[in-house]
Amino acid sequence: MNEEYDAIILGTGLKECILSGILSVEKKKVLHMDRNNYYGGESASLNLNQLFEKFNPGTAAPQSLGQSRDYSVDLVPKFLMGTGLMVKFLLKTGVTRYLEFQEVQNSYVYKDKKIYRVPTSATEVMTSSLMGIFEKRRCAEFFKFILAYKQNDPSTHQGQNLAQKSMAEVYKYFGLDDNTQSFIGHSVALYHTDDYLQRPALETVEKIVLYGDSLNQYKKLSPYIYPRYGLGELPQAFARLAAIYGGTYMLDKPIEEILYGPDGHVIGVKSQGEIAKCKFIIADPSYFPDRVKKTGRVIRIICILNHPIPNTNNENSLQIILPQREMKRRNDIYVMAIGSDFHVVPKGKYMAIVSTNVETSDPEKEVAPALGLLGAIEQKFVSIIDEYVPLDDGKKDGIFISSSYDGSSHFESTSVDVLNLYKRITGQEMDLTPMKDPTGEETFE
């Protein structure tokens, strides 16, 4: 450890591991450390014994739940968009060679105390009971406009320059009612609040296009994919990439001190009496509690079921969105459900995770309607986590801190934070062109 590195990275969460892998490929000398004895940090996937140790210390898992090793349960439940930024990171680095993905079978939306399948085609939109016949026609005109729209071609604008018009103005132009606006904004564009309504409409259109592209990438079941053996496989895959390119990993290494030079710039870390020097540090918020500010809280409830979620055609993987308008709150509530086909639970068991941003002093009551959709719950683990963002960009002293994982249902905001961190560190935009393999003989696909 007593060496000099370009970068020391603290915490093996997904964001930190992505940057570790990419910087190692770019010939930076990287030391990656974690106080935990496992990879993943806040974005780890745990077996059954680890779950009980974390949430119910001193309590043994009931035998009815099966073997501990058959579980790989996510602490941060998120899906990958089929053509989203996280997939682009995977393709850029070639770590897909270490991973297996499957398409998530379906997406549902909660309305009038029932769940409805989110339509995946124009035909399904016209037969869905989510909106009336006249509203369906207006909605069809809206999507027709979106598909034809080109920002650099005014003939496609219909007088609606989406870089200048707000999304609320565009909805009004097409005469879409509040129910349809909620469906488009939360079930397709996947916003978790209504803040987007006052922002440029082009941002929402780009998210709608991402949804459509992701849906068309596979079998058109849903726009989401998910790795076999859980999301904890993602940071481990990027860690393997870093190791191939010379990165050094040390688990179970507590950080005793951050070292600074006379000018206030970071120069290294001290751990268990040893010193490692560096040019800059990347870390998750837990390593610098005095350098971050709290922005809110997220509740996540991990539920183990011995049956599929009712009214979902016995599907083995799905998402349910409970829109904030329907729930009379500010933030959407999400249900992520995964079965044994993905090797995260034993056969006959299902993992369902309910999550949202906390708005009151009784977070569990906030998500009670979502829990009510699950049927009988065999085991439940409740987590309420503070969300943090860094107080500064890190450029002055060379300490670059990631933001906490938010309450959204997918990895797009996580990926944007990775891109922002990379630019703050290097001063450049990340090139997402697929890299060559370590031999330099071929390009990853």
Short mmCIF file of C-alpha atoms in Angstrom, two decimals:
data_model
loop_
_atom_site.label_atom_id
_atom_site.label_comp_id
_atom_site.label_asym_id
_atom_site.label_seq_id
_atom_site.Cartn_x
_atom_site.Cartn_y
_atom_site.Cartn_z
CA MET A 1 0.00 0.00 0.00
CA ASN A 2 2.92 2.35 0.61
CA GLU A 3 2.97 3.54 -2.99
CA GLU A 4 1.86 6.55 -5.00
CA TYR A 5 -1.30 6.40 -7.13
CA ASP A 6 -3.10 8.68 -9.51
CA ALA A 7 -6.43 7.96 -7.82
CA ILE A 8 -7.53 6.48 -4.52
CA ILE A 9 -11.18 5.45 -4.57
CA LEU A 10 -13.05 4.96 -1.30
CA GLY A 11 -16.10 2.70 -1.35
CA THR A 12 -16.95 -0.02 -3.86
CA GLY A 13 -20.41 1.20 -4.77
CA LEU A 14 -21.45 1.03 -8.41
CA LYS A 15 -20.49 4.63 -9.25
CA GLU A 16 -17.06 4.26 -7.70
CA CYS A 17 -16.43 0.92 -9.45
CA ILE A 18 -17.43 2.29 -12.86
CA LEU A 19 -14.94 5.15 -12.46
CA SER A 20 -12.29 2.79 -11.12
CA GLY A 21 -12.62 0.60 -14.20
CA ILE A 22 -12.66 3.43 -16.71
CA LEU A 23 -9.75 5.31 -15.12
CA SER A 24 -7.70 2.09 -14.98
CA VAL A 25 -8.35 1.52 -18.68
CA GLU A 26 -7.19 5.09 -19.29
CA LYS A 27 -3.85 4.12 -17.71
CA LYS A 28 -4.40 5.79 -14.38
CA LYS A 29 -2.86 3.97 -11.42
CA VAL A 30 -5.80 3.24 -9.12
CA LEU A 31 -6.05 2.02 -5.51
CA HIS A 32 -9.62 1.08 -4.58
CA MET A 33 -10.44 0.60 -0.89
CA ASP A 34 -13.55 -0.24 1.11
CA ARG A 35 -14.12 -0.41 4.86
CA ASN A 36 -16.55 -3.30 4.25
CA ASN A 37 -15.49 -6.88 3.59
CA TYR A 38 -17.71 -7.13 0.49
CA TYR A 39 -18.12 -5.28 -2.81
CA GLY A 40 -20.98 -2.96 -3.62
CA GLY A 41 -21.36 -0.65 -0.62
CA GLU A 42 -24.86 0.80 -0.65
CA SER A 43 -25.48 -0.88 -4.03
CA ALA A 44 -24.53 -4.40 -2.90
CA SER A 45 -26.64 -7.54 -3.20
CA LEU A 46 -26.73 -9.65 -0.01
CA ASN A 47 -27.40 -13.30 0.73
CA LEU A 48 -30.01 -14.24 3.32
CA ASN A 49 -27.62 -14.45 6.27
CA GLN A 50 -26.15 -11.05 5.38
CA LEU A 51 -29.66 -9.57 5.17
CA PHE A 52 -30.53 -10.77 8.67
CA GLU A 53 -27.15 -9.64 10.01
CA LYS A 54 -27.73 -6.15 8.56
CA PHE A 55 -31.40 -5.65 9.44
CA ASN A 56 -32.08 -8.11 12.30
CA PRO A 57 -28.72 -8.71 14.03
CA GLY A 58 -28.72 -11.70 16.34
CA THR A 59 -31.75 -13.24 14.60
CA ALA A 60 -31.40 -16.40 12.53
CA ALA A 61 -33.22 -16.71 9.20
CA PRO A 62 -36.24 -19.08 9.35
CA GLN A 63 -35.66 -22.41 7.63
CA SER A 64 -38.81 -21.83 5.58
CA LEU A 65 -36.90 -19.20 3.56
CA GLY A 66 -34.47 -21.78 2.19
CA GLN A 67 -30.70 -21.65 1.73
CA SER A 68 -28.87 -18.38 2.33
CA ARG A 69 -26.67 -18.86 -0.74
CA ASP A 70 -29.74 -18.92 -3.01
CA TYR A 71 -30.43 -15.25 -2.25
CA SER A 72 -28.86 -12.18 -3.83
CA VAL A 73 -31.05 -9.29 -2.68
CA ASP A 74 -30.43 -5.71 -3.82
CA LEU A 75 -30.09 -2.93 -1.28
CA VAL A 76 -30.82 -0.34 -4.00
CA PRO A 77 -33.60 -1.60 -6.31
CA LYS A 78 -33.24 -0.32 -9.86
CA PHE A 79 -33.65 -1.60 -13.40
CA LEU A 80 -31.48 -0.78 -16.41
CA MET A 81 -33.08 0.92 -19.40
CA GLY A 82 -32.40 -1.25 -22.46
CA THR A 83 -30.57 1.53 -24.33
CA GLY A 84 -29.82 3.77 -21.36
CA LEU A 85 -26.56 5.26 -20.13
CA MET A 86 -25.73 2.33 -17.85
CA VAL A 87 -25.90 -0.03 -20.82
CA LYS A 88 -23.61 2.36 -22.71
CA PHE A 89 -21.09 2.14 -19.84
CA LEU A 90 -21.28 -1.65 -20.04
CA LEU A 91 -20.73 -1.65 -23.81
CA LYS A 92 -17.97 0.97 -23.61
CA THR A 93 -15.94 -1.12 -21.17
CA GLY A 94 -16.86 -4.60 -22.37
CA VAL A 95 -17.82 -5.79 -18.89
CA THR A 96 -20.88 -7.40 -20.48
CA ARG A 97 -18.57 -10.42 -20.86
CA TYR A 98 -18.89 -10.92 -17.08
CA LEU A 99 -22.68 -10.46 -16.93
CA GLU A 100 -25.90 -12.08 -18.10
CA PHE A 101 -29.04 -10.00 -18.55
CA GLN A 102 -32.70 -10.85 -18.99
CA GLU A 103 -35.59 -8.67 -20.02
CA VAL A 104 -38.05 -7.68 -17.31
CA GLN A 105 -41.41 -9.12 -18.26
CA ASN A 106 -43.77 -6.24 -17.64
CA SER A 107 -44.46 -2.77 -16.30
CA TYR A 108 -47.68 -1.80 -14.53
CA VAL A 109 -49.21 1.45 -13.38
CA TYR A 110 -51.55 1.96 -10.40
CA LYS A 111 -54.83 3.75 -11.05
CA ASP A 112 -58.11 3.83 -9.11
CA LYS A 113 -56.77 1.21 -6.66
CA LYS A 114 -56.04 -1.28 -9.45
CA ILE A 115 -52.95 -2.04 -11.52
CA TYR A 116 -52.92 -1.88 -15.32
CA ARG A 117 -50.29 -3.05 -17.77
CA VAL A 118 -48.41 -0.16 -19.34
CA PRO A 119 -49.14 -0.42 -23.10
CA THR A 120 -46.17 -1.29 -25.29
CA SER A 121 -47.68 -0.60 -28.74
CA ALA A 122 -50.18 1.67 -30.48
CA THR A 123 -52.65 -1.23 -30.59
CA GLU A 124 -52.37 -1.76 -26.83
CA VAL A 125 -52.87 1.96 -26.21
CA MET A 126 -56.14 1.89 -28.16
CA THR A 127 -57.44 -1.17 -26.26
CA SER A 128 -56.22 -0.13 -22.81
CA SER A 129 -58.74 1.03 -20.22
CA LEU A 130 -56.28 3.59 -18.85
CA MET A 131 -57.98 6.38 -20.84
CA GLY A 132 -61.19 7.07 -22.76
CA ILE A 133 -61.56 6.81 -26.54
CA PHE A 134 -61.30 10.55 -27.28
CA GLU A 135 -58.33 10.93 -24.98
CA LYS A 136 -56.67 7.98 -26.74
CA ARG A 137 -56.92 9.83 -30.04
CA ARG A 138 -55.38 12.98 -28.58
CA CYS A 139 -52.64 10.86 -26.98
CA ALA A 140 -51.99 9.14 -30.33
CA GLU A 141 -51.58 12.55 -32.00
CA PHE A 142 -49.13 13.56 -29.27
CA PHE A 143 -46.95 10.47 -29.77
CA LYS A 144 -47.13 10.87 -33.55
CA PHE A 145 -45.79 14.40 -33.10
CA ILE A 146 -43.01 13.17 -30.78
CA LEU A 147 -41.87 10.50 -33.23
CA ALA A 148 -41.69 12.98 -36.11
CA TYR A 149 -40.13 15.85 -34.15
CA LYS A 150 -36.64 17.01 -35.10
CA GLN A 151 -35.21 19.96 -33.22
CA ASN A 152 -33.30 21.22 -36.29
CA ASP A 153 -36.29 20.96 -38.63
CA PRO A 154 -38.95 23.62 -37.89
CA SER A 155 -41.36 21.93 -40.32
CA THR A 156 -41.83 19.20 -37.68
CA HIS A 157 -42.53 21.60 -34.81
CA GLN A 158 -46.21 22.49 -35.32
CA GLY A 159 -45.27 25.82 -33.73
CA GLN A 160 -43.95 24.01 -30.66
CA ASN A 161 -40.21 24.58 -30.26
CA LEU A 162 -39.59 22.03 -27.53
CA ALA A 163 -36.34 23.63 -26.43
CA GLN A 164 -38.32 26.75 -25.51
CA LYS A 165 -41.79 25.46 -24.58
CA SER A 166 -42.41 23.89 -21.19
CA MET A 167 -43.89 20.39 -21.03
CA ALA A 168 -47.03 21.84 -19.46
CA GLU A 169 -47.50 24.08 -22.51
CA VAL A 170 -47.09 21.14 -24.90
CA TYR A 171 -49.62 19.05 -22.99
CA LYS A 172 -52.05 21.98 -23.20
CA TYR A 173 -51.47 22.33 -26.94
CA PHE A 174 -52.53 18.71 -27.47
CA GLY A 175 -55.42 18.99 -25.02
CA LEU A 176 -54.23 16.12 -22.83
CA ASP A 177 -55.99 15.77 -19.48
CA ASP A 178 -54.31 15.38 -16.09
CA ASN A 179 -54.66 11.59 -16.14
CA THR A 180 -52.90 11.27 -19.51
CA GLN A 181 -50.21 13.75 -18.47
CA SER A 182 -49.55 11.62 -15.40
CA PHE A 183 -49.33 8.46 -17.53
CA ILE A 184 -46.89 10.01 -20.02
CA GLY A 185 -44.75 11.79 -17.43
CA HIS A 186 -44.50 8.99 -14.88
CA SER A 187 -45.05 5.67 -16.72
CA VAL A 188 -43.20 6.52 -19.94
CA ALA A 189 -40.81 9.45 -19.26
CA LEU A 190 -40.35 7.92 -15.76
CA TYR A 191 -40.20 11.15 -13.79
CA HIS A 192 -40.88 10.61 -10.09
CA THR A 193 -42.24 14.13 -9.43
CA ASP A 194 -44.08 16.76 -11.51
CA ASP A 195 -41.18 19.23 -11.46
CA TYR A 196 -40.54 18.40 -15.12
CA LEU A 197 -43.75 20.18 -16.21
CA GLN A 198 -42.10 23.60 -16.03
CA ARG A 199 -38.86 22.51 -17.67
CA PRO A 200 -38.13 22.53 -21.44
CA ALA A 201 -40.27 19.89 -23.15
CA LEU A 202 -37.30 18.59 -25.13
CA GLU A 203 -35.97 16.92 -21.97
CA THR A 204 -39.18 14.90 -21.62
CA VAL A 205 -39.23 14.01 -25.31
CA GLU A 206 -35.71 12.61 -25.00
CA LYS A 207 -36.87 10.42 -22.10
CA ILE A 208 -39.89 9.22 -24.07
CA VAL A 209 -37.61 8.34 -27.00
CA LEU A 210 -35.28 6.47 -24.61
CA TYR A 211 -38.27 4.48 -23.32
CA GLY A 212 -39.34 3.59 -26.87
CA ASP A 213 -35.82 2.68 -27.99
CA SER A 214 -35.32 0.52 -24.91
CA LEU A 215 -38.65 -1.19 -25.48
CA ASN A 216 -37.78 -1.98 -29.10
CA GLN A 217 -34.30 -3.25 -28.23
CA TYR A 218 -35.54 -6.64 -27.04
CA LYS A 219 -38.89 -8.49 -27.14
CA LYS A 220 -41.06 -5.44 -26.43
CA LEU A 221 -42.13 -6.82 -23.05
CA SER A 222 -40.81 -3.81 -21.14
CA PRO A 223 -37.97 -1.28 -21.56
CA TYR A 224 -36.05 -2.78 -18.63
CA ILE A 225 -33.33 -5.37 -18.25
CA TYR A 226 -31.82 -6.85 -15.10
CA PRO A 227 -28.70 -8.97 -14.43
CA ARG A 228 -28.83 -12.56 -13.27
CA TYR A 229 -27.61 -12.87 -9.66
CA GLY A 230 -28.61 -9.31 -8.81
CA LEU A 231 -27.33 -5.78 -9.20
CA GLY A 232 -24.33 -6.52 -6.98
CA GLU A 233 -22.83 -8.16 -10.06
CA LEU A 234 -22.42 -4.73 -11.69
CA PRO A 235 -19.80 -3.21 -9.34
CA GLN A 236 -17.95 -6.53 -9.24
CA ALA A 237 -17.82 -6.60 -13.05
CA PHE A 238 -16.27 -3.14 -13.20
CA ALA A 239 -13.87 -4.15 -10.41
CA ARG A 240 -12.71 -7.07 -12.58
CA LEU A 241 -12.12 -4.64 -15.42
CA ALA A 242 -9.99 -2.41 -13.20
CA ALA A 243 -7.97 -5.40 -12.00
CA ILE A 244 -7.24 -6.46 -15.60
CA TYR A 245 -5.79 -3.00 -16.23
CA GLY A 246 -3.67 -2.95 -13.07
CA GLY A 247 -6.05 -1.54 -10.47
CA THR A 248 -5.45 -2.60 -6.85
CA TYR A 249 -8.37 -3.56 -4.57
CA MET A 250 -8.37 -3.73 -0.78
CA LEU A 251 -11.49 -4.70 1.19
CA ASP A 252 -11.92 -4.47 4.96
CA LYS A 253 -9.62 -1.41 5.06
CA PRO A 254 -10.75 1.36 7.44
CA ILE A 255 -9.63 4.87 6.60
CA GLU A 256 -7.92 6.49 9.58
CA GLU A 257 -6.94 9.84 8.08
CA ILE A 258 -7.07 11.92 4.89
CA LEU A 259 -3.75 13.61 4.23
CA TYR A 260 -3.40 17.11 2.76
CA GLY A 261 -0.44 19.11 1.42
CA PRO A 262 0.50 22.65 2.52
CA ASP A 263 -1.77 24.08 -0.20
CA GLY A 264 -4.80 22.18 1.12
CA HIS A 265 -4.85 19.71 -1.76
CA VAL A 266 -5.26 16.03 -0.90
CA ILE A 267 -2.06 13.96 -1.09
CA GLY A 268 -3.07 10.58 0.34
CA VAL A 269 -4.82 8.42 2.93
CA LYS A 270 -3.73 6.52 6.04
CA SER A 271 -5.11 3.06 6.80
CA GLN A 272 -3.97 0.67 9.53
CA GLY A 273 -0.72 2.56 9.93
CA GLU A 274 0.12 2.57 6.21
CA ILE A 275 0.09 5.59 3.89
CA ALA A 276 -0.86 5.62 0.22
CA LYS A 277 -0.26 8.81 -1.74
CA CYS A 278 -2.44 10.08 -4.59
CA LYS A 279 -3.28 12.98 -6.88
CA PHE A 280 -7.03 12.85 -6.16
CA ILE A 281 -9.68 10.89 -4.25
CA ILE A 282 -13.11 9.66 -5.36
CA ALA A 283 -15.47 8.62 -2.57
CA ASP A 284 -19.05 7.91 -1.67
CA PRO A 285 -20.71 10.35 0.78
CA SER A 286 -20.17 8.11 3.85
CA TYR A 287 -16.41 8.76 3.80
CA PHE A 288 -16.78 12.56 4.02
CA PRO A 289 -19.83 13.32 6.22
CA ASP A 290 -18.63 16.91 6.75
CA ARG A 291 -18.38 17.53 2.99
CA VAL A 292 -21.97 16.65 2.04
CA LYS A 293 -25.46 17.95 2.75
CA LYS A 294 -28.62 16.00 3.36
CA THR A 295 -31.29 16.46 0.71
CA GLY A 296 -33.91 13.98 1.88
CA ARG A 297 -34.57 10.35 2.78
CA VAL A 298 -35.45 7.22 0.83
CA ILE A 299 -37.43 4.29 2.23
CA ARG A 300 -36.85 0.84 0.76
CA ILE A 301 -38.72 -2.20 2.02
CA ILE A 302 -37.39 -5.57 0.92
CA CYS A 303 -40.11 -8.21 0.95
CA ILE A 304 -39.71 -11.95 0.43
CA LEU A 305 -42.86 -13.58 -0.94
CA ASN A 306 -43.76 -17.22 -1.57
CA HIS A 307 -46.10 -16.32 -4.43
CA PRO A 308 -46.20 -14.00 -7.48
CA ILE A 309 -47.71 -10.55 -6.97
CA PRO A 310 -51.50 -10.87 -7.38
CA ASN A 311 -53.14 -9.65 -10.61
CA THR A 312 -49.90 -9.80 -12.63
CA ASN A 313 -50.48 -13.05 -14.57
CA ASN A 314 -47.95 -14.89 -12.37
CA GLU A 315 -45.10 -12.95 -13.98
CA ASN A 316 -41.59 -13.54 -12.72
CA SER A 317 -40.32 -9.97 -13.11
CA LEU A 318 -42.09 -6.62 -13.20
CA GLN A 319 -42.34 -3.06 -12.06
CA ILE A 320 -45.37 -1.29 -10.62
CA ILE A 321 -45.47 2.52 -10.64
CA LEU A 322 -47.80 4.24 -8.19
CA PRO A 323 -47.89 7.81 -9.60
CA GLN A 324 -47.76 10.68 -7.16
CA ARG A 325 -50.98 12.18 -8.55
CA GLU A 326 -52.81 8.95 -7.83
CA MET A 327 -51.32 8.75 -4.33
CA LYS A 328 -51.87 12.46 -3.59
CA ARG A 329 -48.20 13.01 -2.79
CA ARG A 330 -45.14 14.63 -4.36
CA ASN A 331 -43.12 11.51 -5.31
CA ASP A 332 -44.02 8.29 -7.09
CA ILE A 333 -43.81 4.96 -5.26
CA TYR A 334 -42.17 1.99 -7.01
CA VAL A 335 -42.46 -1.76 -6.68
CA MET A 336 -39.70 -3.89 -8.20
CA ALA A 337 -40.36 -7.64 -8.26
CA ILE A 338 -37.94 -10.37 -9.35
CA GLY A 339 -38.31 -14.16 -9.20
CA SER A 340 -36.06 -17.20 -9.27
CA ASP A 341 -35.47 -17.03 -13.04
CA PHE A 342 -32.91 -14.32 -12.25
CA HIS A 343 -31.17 -16.43 -9.55
CA VAL A 344 -31.77 -13.91 -6.76
CA VAL A 345 -34.16 -16.06 -4.69
CA PRO A 346 -34.83 -19.82 -4.42
CA LYS A 347 -37.40 -21.44 -6.68
CA GLY A 348 -40.89 -20.63 -5.43
CA LYS A 349 -39.80 -17.36 -3.78
CA TYR A 350 -40.03 -13.78 -5.05
CA MET A 351 -38.18 -10.61 -4.11
CA ALA A 352 -40.33 -7.47 -4.07
CA ILE A 353 -38.84 -4.12 -3.08
CA VAL A 354 -40.99 -1.06 -2.42
CA SER A 355 -39.25 2.33 -2.53
CA THR A 356 -39.93 6.07 -2.57
CA ASN A 357 -38.67 9.41 -1.31
CA VAL A 358 -39.85 10.01 2.25
CA GLU A 359 -42.30 12.89 2.70
CA THR A 360 -43.66 12.49 6.26
CA SER A 361 -42.65 11.35 9.74
CA ASP A 362 -44.26 7.93 9.08
CA PRO A 363 -42.50 6.52 6.00
CA GLU A 364 -43.96 3.01 6.28
CA LYS A 365 -47.49 4.42 6.23
CA GLU A 366 -46.60 6.28 3.02
CA VAL A 367 -45.87 3.03 1.20
CA ALA A 368 -48.71 0.98 2.74
CA PRO A 369 -50.76 1.04 -0.52
CA ALA A 370 -47.81 -0.47 -2.40
CA LEU A 371 -47.28 -3.15 0.25
CA GLY A 372 -50.97 -3.95 -0.01
CA LEU A 373 -50.49 -4.93 -3.66
CA LEU A 374 -48.03 -7.69 -2.76
CA GLY A 375 -50.34 -10.10 -0.93
CA ALA A 376 -48.96 -12.09 2.01
CA ILE A 377 -45.39 -11.11 2.93
CA GLU A 378 -43.20 -13.88 4.34
CA GLN A 379 -40.33 -11.66 5.50
CA LYS A 380 -39.79 -7.91 5.49
CA PHE A 381 -36.68 -5.71 5.90
CA VAL A 382 -37.11 -1.95 6.27
CA SER A 383 -34.41 0.55 5.34
CA ILE A 384 -34.69 4.35 5.64
CA ILE A 385 -31.59 6.01 4.22
CA ASP A 386 -30.54 9.66 4.16
CA GLU A 387 -29.73 11.11 0.74
CA TYR A 388 -26.62 13.29 0.36
CA VAL A 389 -25.01 15.47 -2.29
CA PRO A 390 -21.50 16.99 -2.15
CA LEU A 391 -21.11 20.58 -0.98
CA ASP A 392 -18.62 21.42 -3.75
CA ASP A 393 -17.28 20.05 -7.04
CA GLY A 394 -14.02 18.80 -5.53
CA LYS A 395 -11.73 20.65 -7.93
CA LYS A 396 -10.08 22.83 -5.26
CA ASP A 397 -8.70 20.06 -3.04
CA GLY A 398 -8.99 16.99 -5.30
CA ILE A 399 -11.72 15.20 -3.34
CA PHE A 400 -14.57 14.17 -5.64
CA ILE A 401 -17.67 12.86 -3.87
CA SER A 402 -20.58 11.04 -5.49
CA SER A 403 -24.23 11.64 -4.63
CA SER A 404 -26.42 9.09 -2.85
CA TYR A 405 -28.63 6.74 -4.86
CA ASP A 406 -32.01 8.40 -5.31
CA GLY A 407 -35.49 6.93 -5.19
CA SER A 408 -35.90 6.57 -8.97
CA SER A 409 -36.66 3.18 -10.51
CA HIS A 410 -33.75 2.99 -12.96
CA PHE A 411 -30.07 3.92 -13.33
CA GLU A 412 -30.24 7.02 -15.54
CA SER A 413 -29.65 9.54 -12.71
CA THR A 414 -26.91 7.29 -11.33
CA SER A 415 -25.24 7.30 -14.75
CA VAL A 416 -25.51 11.08 -15.08
CA ASP A 417 -23.69 11.44 -11.74
CA VAL A 418 -20.88 9.20 -13.05
CA LEU A 419 -20.56 11.39 -16.16
CA ASN A 420 -20.51 14.54 -14.02
CA LEU A 421 -17.84 13.10 -11.71
CA TYR A 422 -15.70 12.09 -14.68
CA LYS A 423 -15.88 15.59 -16.16
CA ARG A 424 -15.05 17.23 -12.82
CA ILE A 425 -12.01 14.97 -12.45
CA THR A 426 -10.65 15.04 -16.01
CA GLY A 427 -12.10 18.26 -17.40
CA GLN A 428 -13.45 16.30 -20.38
CA GLU A 429 -16.69 14.64 -21.45
CA MET A 430 -16.54 10.86 -21.25
CA ASP A 431 -16.15 9.15 -24.61
CA LEU A 432 -18.73 6.35 -24.70
CA THR A 433 -17.20 4.66 -27.75
CA PRO A 434 -16.59 0.95 -26.98
CA MET A 435 -12.99 0.31 -25.94
CA LYS A 436 -10.63 -2.32 -27.28
CA ASP A 437 -9.90 -5.39 -25.20
CA PRO A 438 -6.65 -5.67 -23.19
CA THR A 439 -4.81 -7.27 -26.14
CA GLY A 440 -5.81 -4.39 -28.43
CA GLU A 441 -6.92 -6.85 -31.09
CA GLU A 442 -10.67 -6.33 -31.13
CA THR A 443 -13.45 -4.01 -30.07
CA PHE A 444 -16.06 -5.06 -27.54
CA GLU A 445 -19.59 -5.42 -28.88
#
